[in-house]
XYZ file of C-alpha atoms in Angstrom:
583
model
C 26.060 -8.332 14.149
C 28.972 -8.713 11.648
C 30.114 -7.363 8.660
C 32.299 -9.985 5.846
C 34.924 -8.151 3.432
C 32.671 -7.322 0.615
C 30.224 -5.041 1.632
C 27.785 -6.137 -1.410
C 27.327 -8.860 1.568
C 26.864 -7.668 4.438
C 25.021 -9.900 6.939
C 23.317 -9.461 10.020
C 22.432 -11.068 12.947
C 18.975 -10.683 14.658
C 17.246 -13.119 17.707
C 13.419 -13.711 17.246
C 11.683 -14.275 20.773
C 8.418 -16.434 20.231
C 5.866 -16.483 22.335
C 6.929 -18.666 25.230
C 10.511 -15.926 26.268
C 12.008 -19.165 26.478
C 12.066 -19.989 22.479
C 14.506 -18.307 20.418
C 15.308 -18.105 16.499
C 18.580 -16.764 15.143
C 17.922 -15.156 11.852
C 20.256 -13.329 9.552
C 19.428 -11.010 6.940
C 21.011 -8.578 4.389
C 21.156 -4.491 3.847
C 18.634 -5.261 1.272
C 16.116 -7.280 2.917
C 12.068 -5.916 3.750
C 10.752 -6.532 6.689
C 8.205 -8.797 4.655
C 11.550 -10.994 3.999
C 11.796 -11.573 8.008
C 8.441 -12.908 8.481
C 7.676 -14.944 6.219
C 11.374 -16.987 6.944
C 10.126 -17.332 10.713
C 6.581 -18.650 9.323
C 8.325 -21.201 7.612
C 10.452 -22.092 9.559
C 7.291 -22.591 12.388
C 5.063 -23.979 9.684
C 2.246 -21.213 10.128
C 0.064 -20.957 7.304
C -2.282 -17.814 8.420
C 1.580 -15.638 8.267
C -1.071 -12.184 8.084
C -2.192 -12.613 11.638
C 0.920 -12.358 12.392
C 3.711 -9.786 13.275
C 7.646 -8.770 14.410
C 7.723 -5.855 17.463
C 10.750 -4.351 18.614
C 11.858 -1.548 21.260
C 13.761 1.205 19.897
C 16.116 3.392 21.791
C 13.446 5.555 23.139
C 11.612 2.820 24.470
C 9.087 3.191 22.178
C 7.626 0.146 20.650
C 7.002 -0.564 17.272
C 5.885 -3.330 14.607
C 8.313 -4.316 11.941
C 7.118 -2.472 8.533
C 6.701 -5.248 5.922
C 7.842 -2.961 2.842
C 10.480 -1.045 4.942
C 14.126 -1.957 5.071
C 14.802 -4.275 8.163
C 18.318 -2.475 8.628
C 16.760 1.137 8.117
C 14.383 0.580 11.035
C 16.891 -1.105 13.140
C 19.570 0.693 12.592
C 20.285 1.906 16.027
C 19.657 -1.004 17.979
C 22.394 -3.379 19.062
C 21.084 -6.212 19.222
C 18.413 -6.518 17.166
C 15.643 -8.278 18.990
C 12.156 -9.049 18.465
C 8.999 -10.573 19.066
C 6.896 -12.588 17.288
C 3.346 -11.644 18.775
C 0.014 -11.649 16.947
C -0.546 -8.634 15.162
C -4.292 -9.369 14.341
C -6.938 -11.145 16.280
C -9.258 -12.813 14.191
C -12.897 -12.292 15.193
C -13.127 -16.138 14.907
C -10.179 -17.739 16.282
C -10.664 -21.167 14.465
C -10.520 -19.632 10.917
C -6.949 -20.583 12.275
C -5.687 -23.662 11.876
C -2.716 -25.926 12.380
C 0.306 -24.212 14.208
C -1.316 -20.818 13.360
C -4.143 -21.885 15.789
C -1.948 -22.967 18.516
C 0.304 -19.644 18.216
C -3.131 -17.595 19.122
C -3.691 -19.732 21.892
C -0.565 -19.265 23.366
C -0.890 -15.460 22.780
C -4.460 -15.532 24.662
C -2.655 -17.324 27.564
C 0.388 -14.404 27.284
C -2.812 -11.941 27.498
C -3.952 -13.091 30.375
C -0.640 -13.872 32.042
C 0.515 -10.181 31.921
C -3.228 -8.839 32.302
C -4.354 -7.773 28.561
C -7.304 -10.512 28.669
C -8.806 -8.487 31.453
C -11.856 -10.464 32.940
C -13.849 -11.315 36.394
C -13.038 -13.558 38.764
C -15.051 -16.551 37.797
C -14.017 -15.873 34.047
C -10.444 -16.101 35.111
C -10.944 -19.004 36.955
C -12.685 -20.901 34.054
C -9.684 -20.145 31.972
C -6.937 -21.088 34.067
C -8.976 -24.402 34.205
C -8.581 -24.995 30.715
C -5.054 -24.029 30.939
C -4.165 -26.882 33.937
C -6.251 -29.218 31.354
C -4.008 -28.314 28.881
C -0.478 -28.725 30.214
C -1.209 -31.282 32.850
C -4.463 -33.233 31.513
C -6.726 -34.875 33.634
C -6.967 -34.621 37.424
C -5.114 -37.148 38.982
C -4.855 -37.680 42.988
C -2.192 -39.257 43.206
C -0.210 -36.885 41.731
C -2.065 -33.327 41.560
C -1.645 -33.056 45.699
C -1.818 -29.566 47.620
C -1.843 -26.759 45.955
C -0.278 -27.662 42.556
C -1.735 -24.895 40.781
C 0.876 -22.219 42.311
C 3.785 -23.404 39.935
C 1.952 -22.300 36.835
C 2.221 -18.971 36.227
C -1.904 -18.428 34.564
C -2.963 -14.796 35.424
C -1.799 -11.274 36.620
C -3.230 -11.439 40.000
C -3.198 -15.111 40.781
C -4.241 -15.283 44.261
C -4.762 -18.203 47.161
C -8.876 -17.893 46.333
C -8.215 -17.993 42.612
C -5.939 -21.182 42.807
C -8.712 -22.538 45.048
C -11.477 -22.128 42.522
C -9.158 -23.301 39.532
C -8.360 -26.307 41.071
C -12.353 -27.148 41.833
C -13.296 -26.517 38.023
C -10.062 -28.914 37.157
C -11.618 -31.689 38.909
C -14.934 -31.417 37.459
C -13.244 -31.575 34.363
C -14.250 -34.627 32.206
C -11.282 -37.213 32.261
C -9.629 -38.300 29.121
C -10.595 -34.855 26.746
C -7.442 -34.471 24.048
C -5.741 -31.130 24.754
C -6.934 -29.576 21.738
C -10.686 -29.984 23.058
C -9.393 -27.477 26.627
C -7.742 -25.031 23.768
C -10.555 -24.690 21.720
C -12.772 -23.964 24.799
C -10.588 -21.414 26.426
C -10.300 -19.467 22.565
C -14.494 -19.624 22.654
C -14.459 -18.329 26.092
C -11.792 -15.661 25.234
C -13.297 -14.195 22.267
C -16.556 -13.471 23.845
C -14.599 -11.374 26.042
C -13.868 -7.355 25.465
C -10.685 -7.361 25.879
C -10.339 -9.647 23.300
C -7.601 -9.142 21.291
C -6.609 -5.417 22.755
C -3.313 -4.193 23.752
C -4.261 -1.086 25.537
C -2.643 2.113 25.299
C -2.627 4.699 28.341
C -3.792 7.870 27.326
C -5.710 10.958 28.841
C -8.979 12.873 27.950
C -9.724 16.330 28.087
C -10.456 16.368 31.871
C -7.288 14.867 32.280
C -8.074 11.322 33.242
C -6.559 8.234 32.805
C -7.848 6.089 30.716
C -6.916 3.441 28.202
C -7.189 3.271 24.250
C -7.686 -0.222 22.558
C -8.144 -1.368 19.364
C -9.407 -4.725 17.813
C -11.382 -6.107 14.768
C -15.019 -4.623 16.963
C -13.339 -1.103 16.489
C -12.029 1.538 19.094
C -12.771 1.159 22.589
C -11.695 3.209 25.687
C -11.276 1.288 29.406
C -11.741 3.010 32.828
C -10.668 0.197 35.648
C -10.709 -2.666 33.164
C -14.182 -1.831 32.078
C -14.825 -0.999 28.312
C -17.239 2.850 29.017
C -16.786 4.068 24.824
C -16.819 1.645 21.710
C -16.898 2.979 17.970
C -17.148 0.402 15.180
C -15.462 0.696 12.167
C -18.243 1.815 10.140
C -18.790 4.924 12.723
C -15.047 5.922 12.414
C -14.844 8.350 9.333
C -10.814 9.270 10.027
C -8.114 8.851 11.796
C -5.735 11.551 12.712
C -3.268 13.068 15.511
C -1.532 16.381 15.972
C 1.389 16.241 18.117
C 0.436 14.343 21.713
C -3.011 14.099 20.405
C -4.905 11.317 18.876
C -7.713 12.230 16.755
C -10.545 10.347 15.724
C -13.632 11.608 13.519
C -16.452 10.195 14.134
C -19.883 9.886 11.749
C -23.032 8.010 13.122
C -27.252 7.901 12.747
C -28.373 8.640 16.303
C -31.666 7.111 17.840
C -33.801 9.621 15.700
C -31.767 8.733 12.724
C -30.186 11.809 12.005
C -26.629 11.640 10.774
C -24.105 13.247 13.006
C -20.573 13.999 13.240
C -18.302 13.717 16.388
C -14.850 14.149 16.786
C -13.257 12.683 20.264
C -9.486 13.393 20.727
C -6.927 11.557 23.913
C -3.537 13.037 24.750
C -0.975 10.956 24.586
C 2.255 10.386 26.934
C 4.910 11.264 24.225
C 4.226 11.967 20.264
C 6.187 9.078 18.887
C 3.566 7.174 21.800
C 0.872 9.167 19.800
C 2.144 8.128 16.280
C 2.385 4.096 16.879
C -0.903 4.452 18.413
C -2.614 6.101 14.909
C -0.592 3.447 12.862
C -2.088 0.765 14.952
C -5.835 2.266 14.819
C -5.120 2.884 10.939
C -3.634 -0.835 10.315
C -6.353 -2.563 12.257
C -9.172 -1.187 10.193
C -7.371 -1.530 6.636
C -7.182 -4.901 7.439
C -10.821 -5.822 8.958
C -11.947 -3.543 6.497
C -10.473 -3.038 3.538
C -11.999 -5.576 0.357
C -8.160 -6.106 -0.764
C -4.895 -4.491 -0.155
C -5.169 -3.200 -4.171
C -7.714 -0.345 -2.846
C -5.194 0.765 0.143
C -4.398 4.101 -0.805
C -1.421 5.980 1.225
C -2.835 7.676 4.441
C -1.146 10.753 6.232
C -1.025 11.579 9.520
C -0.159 14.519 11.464
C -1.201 17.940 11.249
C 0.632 21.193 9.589
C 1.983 22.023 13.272
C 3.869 18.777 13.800
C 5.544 15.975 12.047
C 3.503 13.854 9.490
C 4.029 10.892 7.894
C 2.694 8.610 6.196
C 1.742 4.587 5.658
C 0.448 2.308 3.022
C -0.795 -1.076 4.086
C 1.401 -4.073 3.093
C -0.415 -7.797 2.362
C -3.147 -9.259 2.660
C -6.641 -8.089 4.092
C -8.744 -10.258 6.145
C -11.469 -10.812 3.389
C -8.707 -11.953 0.809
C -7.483 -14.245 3.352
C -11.404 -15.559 3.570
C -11.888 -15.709 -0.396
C -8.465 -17.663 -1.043
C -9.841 -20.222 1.499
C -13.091 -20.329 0.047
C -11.725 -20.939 -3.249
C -8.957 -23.710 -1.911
C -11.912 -25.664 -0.445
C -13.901 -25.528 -3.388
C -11.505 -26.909 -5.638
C -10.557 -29.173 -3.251
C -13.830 -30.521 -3.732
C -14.037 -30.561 -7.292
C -10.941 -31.887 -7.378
C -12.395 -34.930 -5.394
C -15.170 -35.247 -7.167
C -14.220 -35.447 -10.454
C -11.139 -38.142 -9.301
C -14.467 -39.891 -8.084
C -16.410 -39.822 -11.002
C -13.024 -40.737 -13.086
C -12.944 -43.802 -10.812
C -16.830 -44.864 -11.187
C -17.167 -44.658 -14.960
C -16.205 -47.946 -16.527
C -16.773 -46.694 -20.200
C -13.759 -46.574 -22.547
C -13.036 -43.771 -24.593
C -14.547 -42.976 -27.660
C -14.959 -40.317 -30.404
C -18.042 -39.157 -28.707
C -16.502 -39.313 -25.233
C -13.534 -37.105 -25.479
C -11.078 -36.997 -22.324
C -8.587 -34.889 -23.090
C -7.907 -31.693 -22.231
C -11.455 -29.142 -22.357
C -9.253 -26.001 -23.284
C -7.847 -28.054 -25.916
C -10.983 -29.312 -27.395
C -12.706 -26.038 -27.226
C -9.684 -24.102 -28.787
C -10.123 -27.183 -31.581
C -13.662 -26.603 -32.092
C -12.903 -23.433 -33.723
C -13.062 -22.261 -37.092
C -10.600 -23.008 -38.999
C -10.326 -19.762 -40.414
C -8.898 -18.264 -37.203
C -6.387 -20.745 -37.081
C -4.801 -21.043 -40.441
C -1.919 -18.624 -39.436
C -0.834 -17.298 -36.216
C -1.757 -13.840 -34.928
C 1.493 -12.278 -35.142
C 1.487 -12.702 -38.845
C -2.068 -12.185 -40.011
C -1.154 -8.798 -41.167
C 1.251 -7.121 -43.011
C 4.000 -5.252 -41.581
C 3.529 -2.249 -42.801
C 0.762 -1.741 -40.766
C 1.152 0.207 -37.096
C -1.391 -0.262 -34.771
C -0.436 3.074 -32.126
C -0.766 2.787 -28.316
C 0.575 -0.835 -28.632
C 3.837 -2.209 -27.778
C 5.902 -4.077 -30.359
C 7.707 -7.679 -29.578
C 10.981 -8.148 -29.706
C 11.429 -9.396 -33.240
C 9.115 -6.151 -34.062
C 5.970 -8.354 -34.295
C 2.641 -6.708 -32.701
C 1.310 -7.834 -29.314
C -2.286 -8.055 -30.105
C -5.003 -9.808 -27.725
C -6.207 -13.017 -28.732
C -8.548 -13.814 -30.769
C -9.353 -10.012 -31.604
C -11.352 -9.522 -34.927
C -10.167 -6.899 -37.609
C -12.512 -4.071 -37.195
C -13.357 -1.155 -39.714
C -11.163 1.289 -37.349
C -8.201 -0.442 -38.612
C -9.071 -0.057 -41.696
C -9.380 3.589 -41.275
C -6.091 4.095 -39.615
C -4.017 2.506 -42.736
C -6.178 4.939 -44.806
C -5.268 7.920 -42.331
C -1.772 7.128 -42.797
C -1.335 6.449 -46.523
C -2.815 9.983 -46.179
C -0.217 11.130 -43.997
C 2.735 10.280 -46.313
C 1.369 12.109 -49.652
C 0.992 15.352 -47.058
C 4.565 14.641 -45.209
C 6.005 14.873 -48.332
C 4.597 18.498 -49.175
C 5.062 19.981 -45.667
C 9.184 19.291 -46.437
C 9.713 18.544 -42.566
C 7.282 20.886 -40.674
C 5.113 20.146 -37.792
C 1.422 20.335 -38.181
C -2.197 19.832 -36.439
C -5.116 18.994 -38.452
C -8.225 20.981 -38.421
C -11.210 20.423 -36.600
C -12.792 18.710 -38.985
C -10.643 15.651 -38.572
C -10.832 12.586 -35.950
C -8.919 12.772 -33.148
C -7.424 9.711 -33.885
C -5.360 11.286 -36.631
C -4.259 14.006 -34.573
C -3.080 12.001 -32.058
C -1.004 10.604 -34.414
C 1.550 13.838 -34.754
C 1.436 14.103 -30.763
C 2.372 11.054 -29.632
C 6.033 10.841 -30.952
C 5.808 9.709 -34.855
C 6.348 12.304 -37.695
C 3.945 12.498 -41.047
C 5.497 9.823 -42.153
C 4.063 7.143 -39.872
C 7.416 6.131 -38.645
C 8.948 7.068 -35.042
C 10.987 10.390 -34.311
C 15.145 9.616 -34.335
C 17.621 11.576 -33.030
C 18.225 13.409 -36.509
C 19.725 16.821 -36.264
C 18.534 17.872 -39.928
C 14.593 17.203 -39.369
C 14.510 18.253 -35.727
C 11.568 20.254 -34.955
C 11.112 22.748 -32.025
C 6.979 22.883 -31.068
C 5.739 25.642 -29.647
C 2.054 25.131 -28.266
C -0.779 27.301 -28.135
C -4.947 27.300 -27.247
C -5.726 26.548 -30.954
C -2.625 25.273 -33.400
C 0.779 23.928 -33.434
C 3.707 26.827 -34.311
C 6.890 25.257 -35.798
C 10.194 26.549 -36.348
C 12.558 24.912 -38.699
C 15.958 24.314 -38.649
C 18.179 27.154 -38.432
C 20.434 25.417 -41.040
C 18.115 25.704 -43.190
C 16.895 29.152 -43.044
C 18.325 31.350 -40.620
C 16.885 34.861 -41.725
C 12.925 34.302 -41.682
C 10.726 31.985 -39.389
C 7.394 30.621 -40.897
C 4.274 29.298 -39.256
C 2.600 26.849 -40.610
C -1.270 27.259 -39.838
C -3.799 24.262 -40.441
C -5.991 24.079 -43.166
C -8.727 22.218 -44.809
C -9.073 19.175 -46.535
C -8.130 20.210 -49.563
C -4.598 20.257 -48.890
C -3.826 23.819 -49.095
C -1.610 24.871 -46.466
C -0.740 29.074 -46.230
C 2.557 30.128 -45.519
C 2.658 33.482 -43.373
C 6.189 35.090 -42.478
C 6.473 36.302 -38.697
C 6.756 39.918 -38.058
C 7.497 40.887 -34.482
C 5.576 44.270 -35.141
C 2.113 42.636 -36.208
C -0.096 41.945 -33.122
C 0.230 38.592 -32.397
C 0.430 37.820 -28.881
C 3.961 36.660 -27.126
C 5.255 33.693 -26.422
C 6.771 33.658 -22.830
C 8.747 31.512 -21.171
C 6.241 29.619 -17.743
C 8.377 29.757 -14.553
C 6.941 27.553 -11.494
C 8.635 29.482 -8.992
C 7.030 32.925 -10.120
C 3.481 31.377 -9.269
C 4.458 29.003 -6.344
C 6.130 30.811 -3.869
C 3.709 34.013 -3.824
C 0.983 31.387 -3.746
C 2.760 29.604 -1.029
C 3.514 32.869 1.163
C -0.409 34.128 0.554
C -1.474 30.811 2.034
C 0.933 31.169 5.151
C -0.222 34.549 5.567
C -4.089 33.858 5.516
C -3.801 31.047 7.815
C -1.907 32.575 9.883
C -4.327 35.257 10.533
C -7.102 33.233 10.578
C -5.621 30.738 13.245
C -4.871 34.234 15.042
C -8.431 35.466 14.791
C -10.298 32.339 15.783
C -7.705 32.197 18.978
C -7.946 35.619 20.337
C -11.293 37.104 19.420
C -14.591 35.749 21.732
C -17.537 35.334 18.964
C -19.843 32.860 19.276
C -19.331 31.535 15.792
C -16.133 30.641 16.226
C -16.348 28.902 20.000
C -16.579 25.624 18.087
C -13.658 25.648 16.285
C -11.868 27.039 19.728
C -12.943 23.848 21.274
C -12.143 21.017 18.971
C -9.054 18.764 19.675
C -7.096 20.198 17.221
C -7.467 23.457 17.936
C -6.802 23.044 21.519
C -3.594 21.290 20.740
C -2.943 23.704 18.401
C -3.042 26.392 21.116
C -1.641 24.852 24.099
C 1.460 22.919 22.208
C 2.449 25.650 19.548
C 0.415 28.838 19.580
C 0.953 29.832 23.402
C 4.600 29.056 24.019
C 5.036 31.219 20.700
C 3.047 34.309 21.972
C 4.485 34.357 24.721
C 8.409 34.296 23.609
C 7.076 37.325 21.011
C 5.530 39.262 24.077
C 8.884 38.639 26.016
C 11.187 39.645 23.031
C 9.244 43.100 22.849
C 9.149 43.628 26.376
C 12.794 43.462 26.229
C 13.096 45.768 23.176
C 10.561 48.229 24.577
């Protein structure tokens, strides 16, 4: 990394390891730059159209790995790491690994083959075999004698434990392979054969349940699974899983499901975790994988917080594309790729010149020319006067009104200009006060006074002789008037009735009208805040150290048992020693 003279631009320096360790990009970027900016400039630059699939990992200090947030600062999440380094892997497997195509497609099958180099694809024997087929048929096509002698199988490097038998039983299958197959034809077959799998698309994660065994935590576009000796014993699908969660070490999922009598149930299953940043990157990968198989669109991805009140939260909102937009957008390419064709076709059969009664130009154009010519004598912007405010819309910048096209002139216009021709011949008896209308009238006219323009019609100014001071209450407006202008009396003005006659009452502060006093936040939050502390604290304290039945449920659930063992514990038992010592 370097830094120029002018720190407005700064650059820096970052390697990109693809998939094959022996591919490198250099990549620079600025202070300024989201990790969004990073990805898609390495899509580009590898011509990969599917770019969602697809993400950046990295190692931090701790060891700890993590994927590159898309709407985070690169340098924030880097910022201790010299060099910066990462990895382009694939982020999300598709269910179908040829919605993929072009270099996209080829990236996920060199992923797979990572997968089952370093022992993610976990499989049998035979399974293992039939892949590592595919993968000689790939790299060295066809069997040839001549040249495939002796065991020529033990140069490639195809699975985790690649023994003598395995190499044995690859090279068999790769000479009952069918001789002069393109090496697209051995890539699609090993993807069909890998999918099917289930370990398909998992990275697993080593965790421990509440015996204390060792098991391992993975998560794909199926759902959550858990692995005992490479063999999937739990799976929840993503309709089961209600929420995601972890407290400290733990990781929390809460489960809701029909059983076999079709009763709805709720479970919640919980796995400790090595470390808590371990824990944390585990819940963002659960959460991100089933926002994106999911979610509709990334518009309905709300912000989701983790972590519990005894430990640290945080808290994530998905960045691009779902899976289903990704689906849609395709769908909608093809189909106007096909209407595109079509119509060229149909352009190039017809023989027929043009004629009045054969128009070819543009169909917006002839439709917006079909209209009335009443609606398109003058342009909207000037079809009424200017006197006329329409409020809750926002002016132009030559003060003309933004109206939507094509809108008709409805009687609640009319109304308005009535309602405010009103409002001047009473603005000019009130001599500056602030009012409210009765209930008798609309609530379109009294939103007129609230939302920033006087009686006049015309907006509020910065003018020191008509500034008003509004006090609210349950039922009317109070006003007090300038002090310039009368400094020795205050007058309400109270709302009257439509016949314009408005009474004028002088304040006494012995009559018994209620106080106005002055709301302070802090008076009501903090007592709020320290009753709250208080109860829970006692309740957390009660459920812990009494033995009732009813509350042997709540002892027993994940989070309580965290609770107890990580934070509750240690803390009773530094209070018992500090006494002891006092005592």
């Amino acid at each position: 990394m370097f830094k120029s003279k002018n720190e407005c631009n700064v650059v820096y320096k970052c390697t990109v390891r693809l998939l094959d360790d022996s591919d490198v990009l250099e990549c620079e970027f600025q202070p300024f730059h989201k990790g969004i900016y990073l990805v898609d400039h390495i899509c580009r630059q590898l011509d990969i159209k599917e770019k969602d699939y697809f993400g950046l990992r990295y190692v931090d200090t701790g060891k700890q790995r993590h994927w590159l947030d898309l709407a985070k600062s690169i340098l924030k999440q880097c910022k201790d790491i010299d060099p910066v380094l990462f990895s382009l892997r694939v982020k999300f497997y598709p269910a179908d690994p040829f919605r993929l195509t072009g270099n996209g497609r080829i990236m996920l099958f060199q992923q797979l083959k990572r997968d089952l180099r370093h022992g993610r694809l976990y499989c049998s024997m035979g399974e293992a075999a039939a892949l590592g087929a595919l993968i000689v048929q790939e790299e060295l096509g066809d069997y040839d004698e001549l040249i495939h002698v002796g065991n020529y199988v033990s140069s490639l490097d195809l699975a985790l434990r690649q023994t003598e038998s395995l190499e044995k039983k690859i090279i068999e299958l790769h000479k009952k392979r069918k001789p002069g197959q393109h090496p697209s034809v051995a890539m699609d077959e090993f993807m069909g054969i890998a999918r099917g799998l289930e370990t398909y698309g998992i990275d697993p994660h080593p965790v421990k349940d509440h015996r204390g065994s060792l098991l391992y935590v993975g998560i794909n576009h199926a759902g959550i699974s858990t692995f005992v000796a490479g063999k999937r014993s739990q799976h929840f699908r993503w309709n089961e899983v209600h929420k995601i969660n972890f407290e400290g070490k733990m990781f929390i999922a809460h489960l809701s499901f029909t059983d076999a009598s079709r009763e709805p149930k709720k479970h919640t299953i919980g796995f400790k975790c090595p470390s808590g940043p371990a824990c944390r990157y585990l819940w963002r990968c659960a959460i991100e994988q089933m926002l994106f198989f999911t979610l509709p669109n990334s518009q309905h991805a709300a912000v989701v917080s983790g972590g519990g009140f005894f430990s640290w939260g945080t808290k994530f909102r998905y960045t691009g594309r779902t899976e289903r937009e990704i689906l849609t957008e395709s769908i909608n390419a093809l189909r106007e790729q096909k209407m595109t064709n079509s119509t060229s076709s149909k352009r190039k059969a017809s023989s027929v010149p043009a004629t009045p009664s054969s128009p070819q130009g543009d169909l917006a154009q002839i439709r917006y020319s079909s209209l009335p010519r009443s609606t398109m004598s003058e342009p909207l912007g000037c079809s009424m006067a200017p006197s006329i405010l329409i409020y809750g819309q926002d002016t132009g910048v030559n003060g003309s009104l933004q109206m939507p096209s094509l809108e008709p002139v409805c009687e609640e216009a009319r109304l308005r200009s009535s309602n405010i021709d009103r409002l001047n011949h009473m603005g000019s008896d009130l001599s500056g006060y602030a009012f409210r209308d009765s209930m008798e009238h609309s609530s379109t006219e009294s939103g007129l006074t609230a939302s920033g323009y006087d009686a006049a019609g015309k907006p509020r100014g910065n003018q020191n002789d008509s500034k008003q001071h509004l006090y609210y209450s349950s039922k009317q407006y109070y006003a007090l008037p300038n002090p310039a202008l009368n400094s020795s009396s205050s007058v309400g003005i109270a709302s009257g009735k439509h016949s314009g006659k408005f009474s004028r009452t002088h304040s006494n502060p012995n009559n018994g009208g209620k106080s106005l006093r002055k709301f302070h936040l802090l008076h009501a939050f903090i007592p709020s805040v320290i009753f709250v502390v208080i109860a829970m604290a006692g309740t957390a304290v009660l459920i812990m150290e009494s033995e009732l039945e009813m509350f042997e449920r709540v002892r027993n659930s994940p989070e309580m048992l965290s609770l107890r063992y990580q934070y509750y514990q240690p803390l009773k038992e530094f209070i018992i020693e500090k006494l002891g010592k006092k005592v």
